[in-house]
PDB file of C-alpha atoms in Angstrom:
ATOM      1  CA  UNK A 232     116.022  89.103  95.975  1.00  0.00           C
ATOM      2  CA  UNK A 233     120.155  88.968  96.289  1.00  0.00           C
ATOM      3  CA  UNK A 234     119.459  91.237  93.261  1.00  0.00           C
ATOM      4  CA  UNK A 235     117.776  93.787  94.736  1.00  0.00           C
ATOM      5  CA  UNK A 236     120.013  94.407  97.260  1.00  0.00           C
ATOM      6  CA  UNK A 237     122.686  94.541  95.126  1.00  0.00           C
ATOM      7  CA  UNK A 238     121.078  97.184  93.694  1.00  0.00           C
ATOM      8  CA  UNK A 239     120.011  98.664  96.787  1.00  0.00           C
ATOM      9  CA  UNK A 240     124.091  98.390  97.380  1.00  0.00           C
ATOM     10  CA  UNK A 241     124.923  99.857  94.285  1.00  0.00           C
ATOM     11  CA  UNK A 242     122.868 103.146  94.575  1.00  0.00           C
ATOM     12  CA  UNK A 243     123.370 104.388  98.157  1.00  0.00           C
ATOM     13  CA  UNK A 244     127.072 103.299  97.202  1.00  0.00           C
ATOM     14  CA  UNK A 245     127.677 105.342  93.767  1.00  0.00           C
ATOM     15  CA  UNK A 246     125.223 108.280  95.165  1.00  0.00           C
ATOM     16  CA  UNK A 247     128.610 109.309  97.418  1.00  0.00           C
ATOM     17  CA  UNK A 248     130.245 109.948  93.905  1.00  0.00           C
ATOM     18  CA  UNK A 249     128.929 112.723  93.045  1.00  0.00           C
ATOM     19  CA  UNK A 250     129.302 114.322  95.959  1.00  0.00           C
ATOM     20  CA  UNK A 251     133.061 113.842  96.263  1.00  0.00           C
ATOM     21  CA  UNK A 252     133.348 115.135  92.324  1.00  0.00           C
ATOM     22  CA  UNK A 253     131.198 117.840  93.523  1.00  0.00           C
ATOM     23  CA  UNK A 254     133.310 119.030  96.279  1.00  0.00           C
ATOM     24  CA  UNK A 255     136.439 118.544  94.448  1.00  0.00           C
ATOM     25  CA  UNK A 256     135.077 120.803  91.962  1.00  0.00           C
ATOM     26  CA  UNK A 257     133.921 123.760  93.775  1.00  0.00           C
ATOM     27  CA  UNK A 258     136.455 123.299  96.263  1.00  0.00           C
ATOM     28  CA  UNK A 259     133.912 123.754  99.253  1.00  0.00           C
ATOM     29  CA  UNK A 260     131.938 121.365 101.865  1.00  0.00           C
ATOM     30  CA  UNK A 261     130.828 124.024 104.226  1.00  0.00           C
ATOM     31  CA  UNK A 262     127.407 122.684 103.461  1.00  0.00           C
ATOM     32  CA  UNK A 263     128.143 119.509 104.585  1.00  0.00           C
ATOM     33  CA  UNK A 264     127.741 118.399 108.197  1.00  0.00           C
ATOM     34  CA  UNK A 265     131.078 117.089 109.464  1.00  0.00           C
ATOM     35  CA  UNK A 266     129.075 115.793 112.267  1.00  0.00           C
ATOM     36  CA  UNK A 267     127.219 113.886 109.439  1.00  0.00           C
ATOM     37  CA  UNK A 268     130.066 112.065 108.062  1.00  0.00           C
ATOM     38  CA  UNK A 269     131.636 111.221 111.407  1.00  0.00           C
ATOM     39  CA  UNK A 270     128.813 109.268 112.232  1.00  0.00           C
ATOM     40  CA  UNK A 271     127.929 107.960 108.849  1.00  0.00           C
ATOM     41  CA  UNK A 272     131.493 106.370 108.604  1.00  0.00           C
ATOM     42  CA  UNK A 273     131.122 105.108 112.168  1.00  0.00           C
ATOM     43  CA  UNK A 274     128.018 103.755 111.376  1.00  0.00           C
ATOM     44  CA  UNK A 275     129.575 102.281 108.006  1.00  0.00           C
ATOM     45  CA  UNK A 276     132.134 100.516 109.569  1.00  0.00           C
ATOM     46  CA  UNK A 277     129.594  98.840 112.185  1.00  0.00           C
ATOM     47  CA  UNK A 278     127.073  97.881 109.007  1.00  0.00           C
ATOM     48  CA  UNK A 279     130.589  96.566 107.371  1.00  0.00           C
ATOM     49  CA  UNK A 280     131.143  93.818 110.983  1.00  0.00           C
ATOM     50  CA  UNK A 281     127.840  93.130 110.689  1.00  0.00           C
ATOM     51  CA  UNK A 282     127.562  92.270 107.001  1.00  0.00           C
ATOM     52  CA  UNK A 283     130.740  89.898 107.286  1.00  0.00           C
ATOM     53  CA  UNK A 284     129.102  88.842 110.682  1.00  0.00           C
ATOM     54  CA  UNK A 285     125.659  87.958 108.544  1.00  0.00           C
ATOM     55  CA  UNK A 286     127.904  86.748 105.692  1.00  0.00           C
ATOM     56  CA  UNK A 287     125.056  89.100 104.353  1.00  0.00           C
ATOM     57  CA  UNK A 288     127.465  89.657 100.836  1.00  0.00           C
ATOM     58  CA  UNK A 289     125.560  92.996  98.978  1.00  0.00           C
ATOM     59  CA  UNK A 290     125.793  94.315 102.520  1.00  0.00           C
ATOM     60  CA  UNK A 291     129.673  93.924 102.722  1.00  0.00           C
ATOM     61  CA  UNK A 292     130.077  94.951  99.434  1.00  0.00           C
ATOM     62  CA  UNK A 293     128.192  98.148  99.439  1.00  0.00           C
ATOM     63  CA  UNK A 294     129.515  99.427 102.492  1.00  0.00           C
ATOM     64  CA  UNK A 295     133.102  98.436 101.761  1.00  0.00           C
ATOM     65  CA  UNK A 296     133.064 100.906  99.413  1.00  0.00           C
ATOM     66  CA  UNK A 297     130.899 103.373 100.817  1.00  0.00           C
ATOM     67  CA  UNK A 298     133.445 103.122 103.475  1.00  0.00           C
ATOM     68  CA  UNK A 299     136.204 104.590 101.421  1.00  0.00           C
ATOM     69  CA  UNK A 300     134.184 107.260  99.552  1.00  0.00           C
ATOM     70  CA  UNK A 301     133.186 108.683 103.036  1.00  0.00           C
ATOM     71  CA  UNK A 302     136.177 108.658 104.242  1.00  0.00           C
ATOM     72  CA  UNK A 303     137.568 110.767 101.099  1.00  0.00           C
ATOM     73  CA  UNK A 304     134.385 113.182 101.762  1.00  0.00           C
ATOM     74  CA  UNK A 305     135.427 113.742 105.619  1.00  0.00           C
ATOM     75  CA  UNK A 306     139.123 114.317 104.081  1.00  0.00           C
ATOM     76  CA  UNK A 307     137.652 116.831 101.496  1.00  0.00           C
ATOM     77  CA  UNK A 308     135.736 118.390 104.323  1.00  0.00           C
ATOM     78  CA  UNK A 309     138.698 118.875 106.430  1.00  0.00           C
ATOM     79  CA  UNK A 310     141.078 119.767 103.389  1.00  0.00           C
ATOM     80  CA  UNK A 311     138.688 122.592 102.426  1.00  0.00           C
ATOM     81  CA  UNK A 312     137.510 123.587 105.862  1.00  0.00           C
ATOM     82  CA  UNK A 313     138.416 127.147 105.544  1.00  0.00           C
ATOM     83  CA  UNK A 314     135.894 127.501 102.734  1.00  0.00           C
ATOM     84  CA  UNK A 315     133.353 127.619 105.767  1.00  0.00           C
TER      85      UNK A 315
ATOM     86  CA  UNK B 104     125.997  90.172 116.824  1.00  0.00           C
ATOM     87  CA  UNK B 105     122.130  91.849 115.700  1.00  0.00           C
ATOM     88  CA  UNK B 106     122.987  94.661 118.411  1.00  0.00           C
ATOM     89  CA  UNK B 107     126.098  95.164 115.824  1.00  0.00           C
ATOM     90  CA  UNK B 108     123.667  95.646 113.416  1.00  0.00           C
ATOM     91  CA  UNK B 109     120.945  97.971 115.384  1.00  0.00           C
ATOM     92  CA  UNK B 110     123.940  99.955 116.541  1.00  0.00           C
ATOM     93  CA  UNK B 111     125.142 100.513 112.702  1.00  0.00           C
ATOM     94  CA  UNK B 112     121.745 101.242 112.224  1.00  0.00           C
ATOM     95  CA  UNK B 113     121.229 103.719 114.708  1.00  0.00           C
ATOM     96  CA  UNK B 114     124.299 105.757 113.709  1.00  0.00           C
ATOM     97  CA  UNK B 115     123.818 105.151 109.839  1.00  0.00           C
ATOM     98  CA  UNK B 116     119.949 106.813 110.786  1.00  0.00           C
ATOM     99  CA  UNK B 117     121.237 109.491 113.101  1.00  0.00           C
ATOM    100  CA  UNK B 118     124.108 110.663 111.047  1.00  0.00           C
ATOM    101  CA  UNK B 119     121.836 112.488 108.535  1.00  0.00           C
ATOM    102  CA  UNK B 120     120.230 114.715 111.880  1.00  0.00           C
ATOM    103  CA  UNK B 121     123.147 116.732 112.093  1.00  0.00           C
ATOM    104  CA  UNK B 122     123.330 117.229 108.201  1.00  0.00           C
ATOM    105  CA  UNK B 123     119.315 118.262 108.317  1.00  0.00           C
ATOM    106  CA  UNK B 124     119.426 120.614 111.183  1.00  0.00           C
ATOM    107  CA  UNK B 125     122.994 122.540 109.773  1.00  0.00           C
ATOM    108  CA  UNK B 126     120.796 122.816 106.262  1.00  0.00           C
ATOM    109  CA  UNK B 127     117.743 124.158 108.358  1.00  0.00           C
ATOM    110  CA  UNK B 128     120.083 126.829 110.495  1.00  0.00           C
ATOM    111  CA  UNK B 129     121.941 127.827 107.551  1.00  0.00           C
ATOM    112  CA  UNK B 130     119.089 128.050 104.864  1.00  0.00           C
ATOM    113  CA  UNK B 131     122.192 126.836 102.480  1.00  0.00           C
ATOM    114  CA  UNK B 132     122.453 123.614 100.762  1.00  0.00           C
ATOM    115  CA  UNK B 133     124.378 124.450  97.944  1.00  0.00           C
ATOM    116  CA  UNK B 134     127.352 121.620  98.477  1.00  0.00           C
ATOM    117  CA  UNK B 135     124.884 119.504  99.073  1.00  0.00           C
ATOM    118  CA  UNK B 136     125.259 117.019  95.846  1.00  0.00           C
ATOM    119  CA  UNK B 137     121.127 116.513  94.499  1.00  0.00           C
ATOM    120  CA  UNK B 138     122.636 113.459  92.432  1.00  0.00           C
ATOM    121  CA  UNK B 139     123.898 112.030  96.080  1.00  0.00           C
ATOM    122  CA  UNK B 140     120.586 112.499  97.475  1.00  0.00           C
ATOM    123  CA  UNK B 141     118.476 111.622  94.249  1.00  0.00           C
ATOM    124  CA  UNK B 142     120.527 107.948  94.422  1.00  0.00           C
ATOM    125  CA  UNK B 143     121.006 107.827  98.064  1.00  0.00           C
ATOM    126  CA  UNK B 144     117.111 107.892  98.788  1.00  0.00           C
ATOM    127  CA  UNK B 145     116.112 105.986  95.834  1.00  0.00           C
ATOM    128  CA  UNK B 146     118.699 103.218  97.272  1.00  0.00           C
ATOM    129  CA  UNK B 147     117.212 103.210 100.674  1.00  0.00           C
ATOM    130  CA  UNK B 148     113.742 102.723  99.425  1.00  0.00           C
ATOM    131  CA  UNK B 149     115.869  99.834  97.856  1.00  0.00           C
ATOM    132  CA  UNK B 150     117.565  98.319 100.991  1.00  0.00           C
ATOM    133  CA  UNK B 151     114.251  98.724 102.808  1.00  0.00           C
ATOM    134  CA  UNK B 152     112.852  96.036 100.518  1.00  0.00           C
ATOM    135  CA  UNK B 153     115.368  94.503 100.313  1.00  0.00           C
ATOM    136  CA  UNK B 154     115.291  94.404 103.772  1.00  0.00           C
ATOM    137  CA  UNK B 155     111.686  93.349 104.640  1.00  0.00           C
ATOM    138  CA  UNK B 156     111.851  90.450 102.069  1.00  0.00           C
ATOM    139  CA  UNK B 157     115.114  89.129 104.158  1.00  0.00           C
ATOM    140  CA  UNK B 158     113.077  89.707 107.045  1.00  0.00           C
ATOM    141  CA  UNK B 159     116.097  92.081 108.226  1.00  0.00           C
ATOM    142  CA  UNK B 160     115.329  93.929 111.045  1.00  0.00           C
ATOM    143  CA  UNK B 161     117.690  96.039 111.335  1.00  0.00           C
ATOM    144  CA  UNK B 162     118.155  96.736 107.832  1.00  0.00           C
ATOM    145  CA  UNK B 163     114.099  97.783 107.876  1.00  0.00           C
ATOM    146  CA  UNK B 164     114.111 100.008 111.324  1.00  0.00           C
ATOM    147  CA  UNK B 165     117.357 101.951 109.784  1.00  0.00           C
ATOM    148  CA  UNK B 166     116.188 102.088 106.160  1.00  0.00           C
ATOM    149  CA  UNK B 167     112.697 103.376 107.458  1.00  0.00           C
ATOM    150  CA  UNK B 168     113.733 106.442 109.304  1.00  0.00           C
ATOM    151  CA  UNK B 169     117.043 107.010 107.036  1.00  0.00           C
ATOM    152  CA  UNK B 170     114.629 107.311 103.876  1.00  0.00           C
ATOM    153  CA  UNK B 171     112.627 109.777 105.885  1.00  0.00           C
ATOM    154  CA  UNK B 172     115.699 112.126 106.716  1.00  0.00           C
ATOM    155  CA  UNK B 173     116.891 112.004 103.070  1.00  0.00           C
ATOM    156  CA  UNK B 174     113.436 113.132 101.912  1.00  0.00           C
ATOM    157  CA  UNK B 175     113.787 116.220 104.381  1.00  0.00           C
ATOM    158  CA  UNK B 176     117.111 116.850 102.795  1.00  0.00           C
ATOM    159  CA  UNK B 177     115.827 116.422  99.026  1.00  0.00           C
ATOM    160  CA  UNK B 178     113.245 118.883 100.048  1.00  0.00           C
ATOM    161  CA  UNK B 179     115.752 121.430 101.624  1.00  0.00           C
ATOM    162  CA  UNK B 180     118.119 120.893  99.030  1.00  0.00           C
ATOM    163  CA  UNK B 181     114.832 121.966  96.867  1.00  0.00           C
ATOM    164  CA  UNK B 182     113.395 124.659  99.011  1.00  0.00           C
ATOM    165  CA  UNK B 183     116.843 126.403  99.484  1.00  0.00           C
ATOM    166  CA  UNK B 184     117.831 126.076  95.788  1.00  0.00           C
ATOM    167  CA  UNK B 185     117.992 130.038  95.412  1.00  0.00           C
ATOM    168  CA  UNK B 186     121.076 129.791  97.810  1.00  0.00           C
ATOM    169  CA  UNK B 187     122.967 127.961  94.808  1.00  0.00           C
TER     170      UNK B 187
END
């Protein structure tokens, strides 16, 4: 069952790829709710505590990572913020 | 230290709100990425299992309600697609 959320892990962390190739290729986020992605990586960072907390491991791994790709889509979102 | 985890929950959950209502006021979800949200929900249905079988609270309450909101978005993302 460590497998599955590994998995688990694995897809809601890759899923923020294509969203960061996406708006690095079209150059625009205005789609994308800052507010969104404010929260998210708050709420990232909390899941993060808590997963070293749990020593829960696919749950530090995943949002690790997730951590940084959000943080690259609120930078994208800010860098192209005149596309809105 | 599972208040850590509610709380990570709760803002994890409530982040995708914002993104639903801007896609709903704009009628645009072209930056939207449909690979982020085809993985992303896919993965939550994951964690939610994953969840339940570690008898996770948290992870269930915020995996429950996030799948929801990234169903709505899928179906904007759908509904809107003539905006691409």
């Amino acid at each position: 069952m460590e497998t599955l959320g590994y998995l688990a892990g694995i897809l809601t962390t890759i899923a923020f790829v294509p969203q960061v190739i996406q708006i690095y290729k079209t150059k625009s986020a205005k789609d994308i709710s800052l507010a969104m992605f404010l929260l998210f990586t708050l709420g990232v960072t909390f899941w993060l505590v808590y997963g070293i907390s749990a020593n829960a491991v696919p749950v530090i791994a995943a949002n690790a990572i997730t951590l940084m790709l959000s943080l690259v889509i609120l930078f994208f979102k800010y860098k192209y913020r005149k596309s809105v």
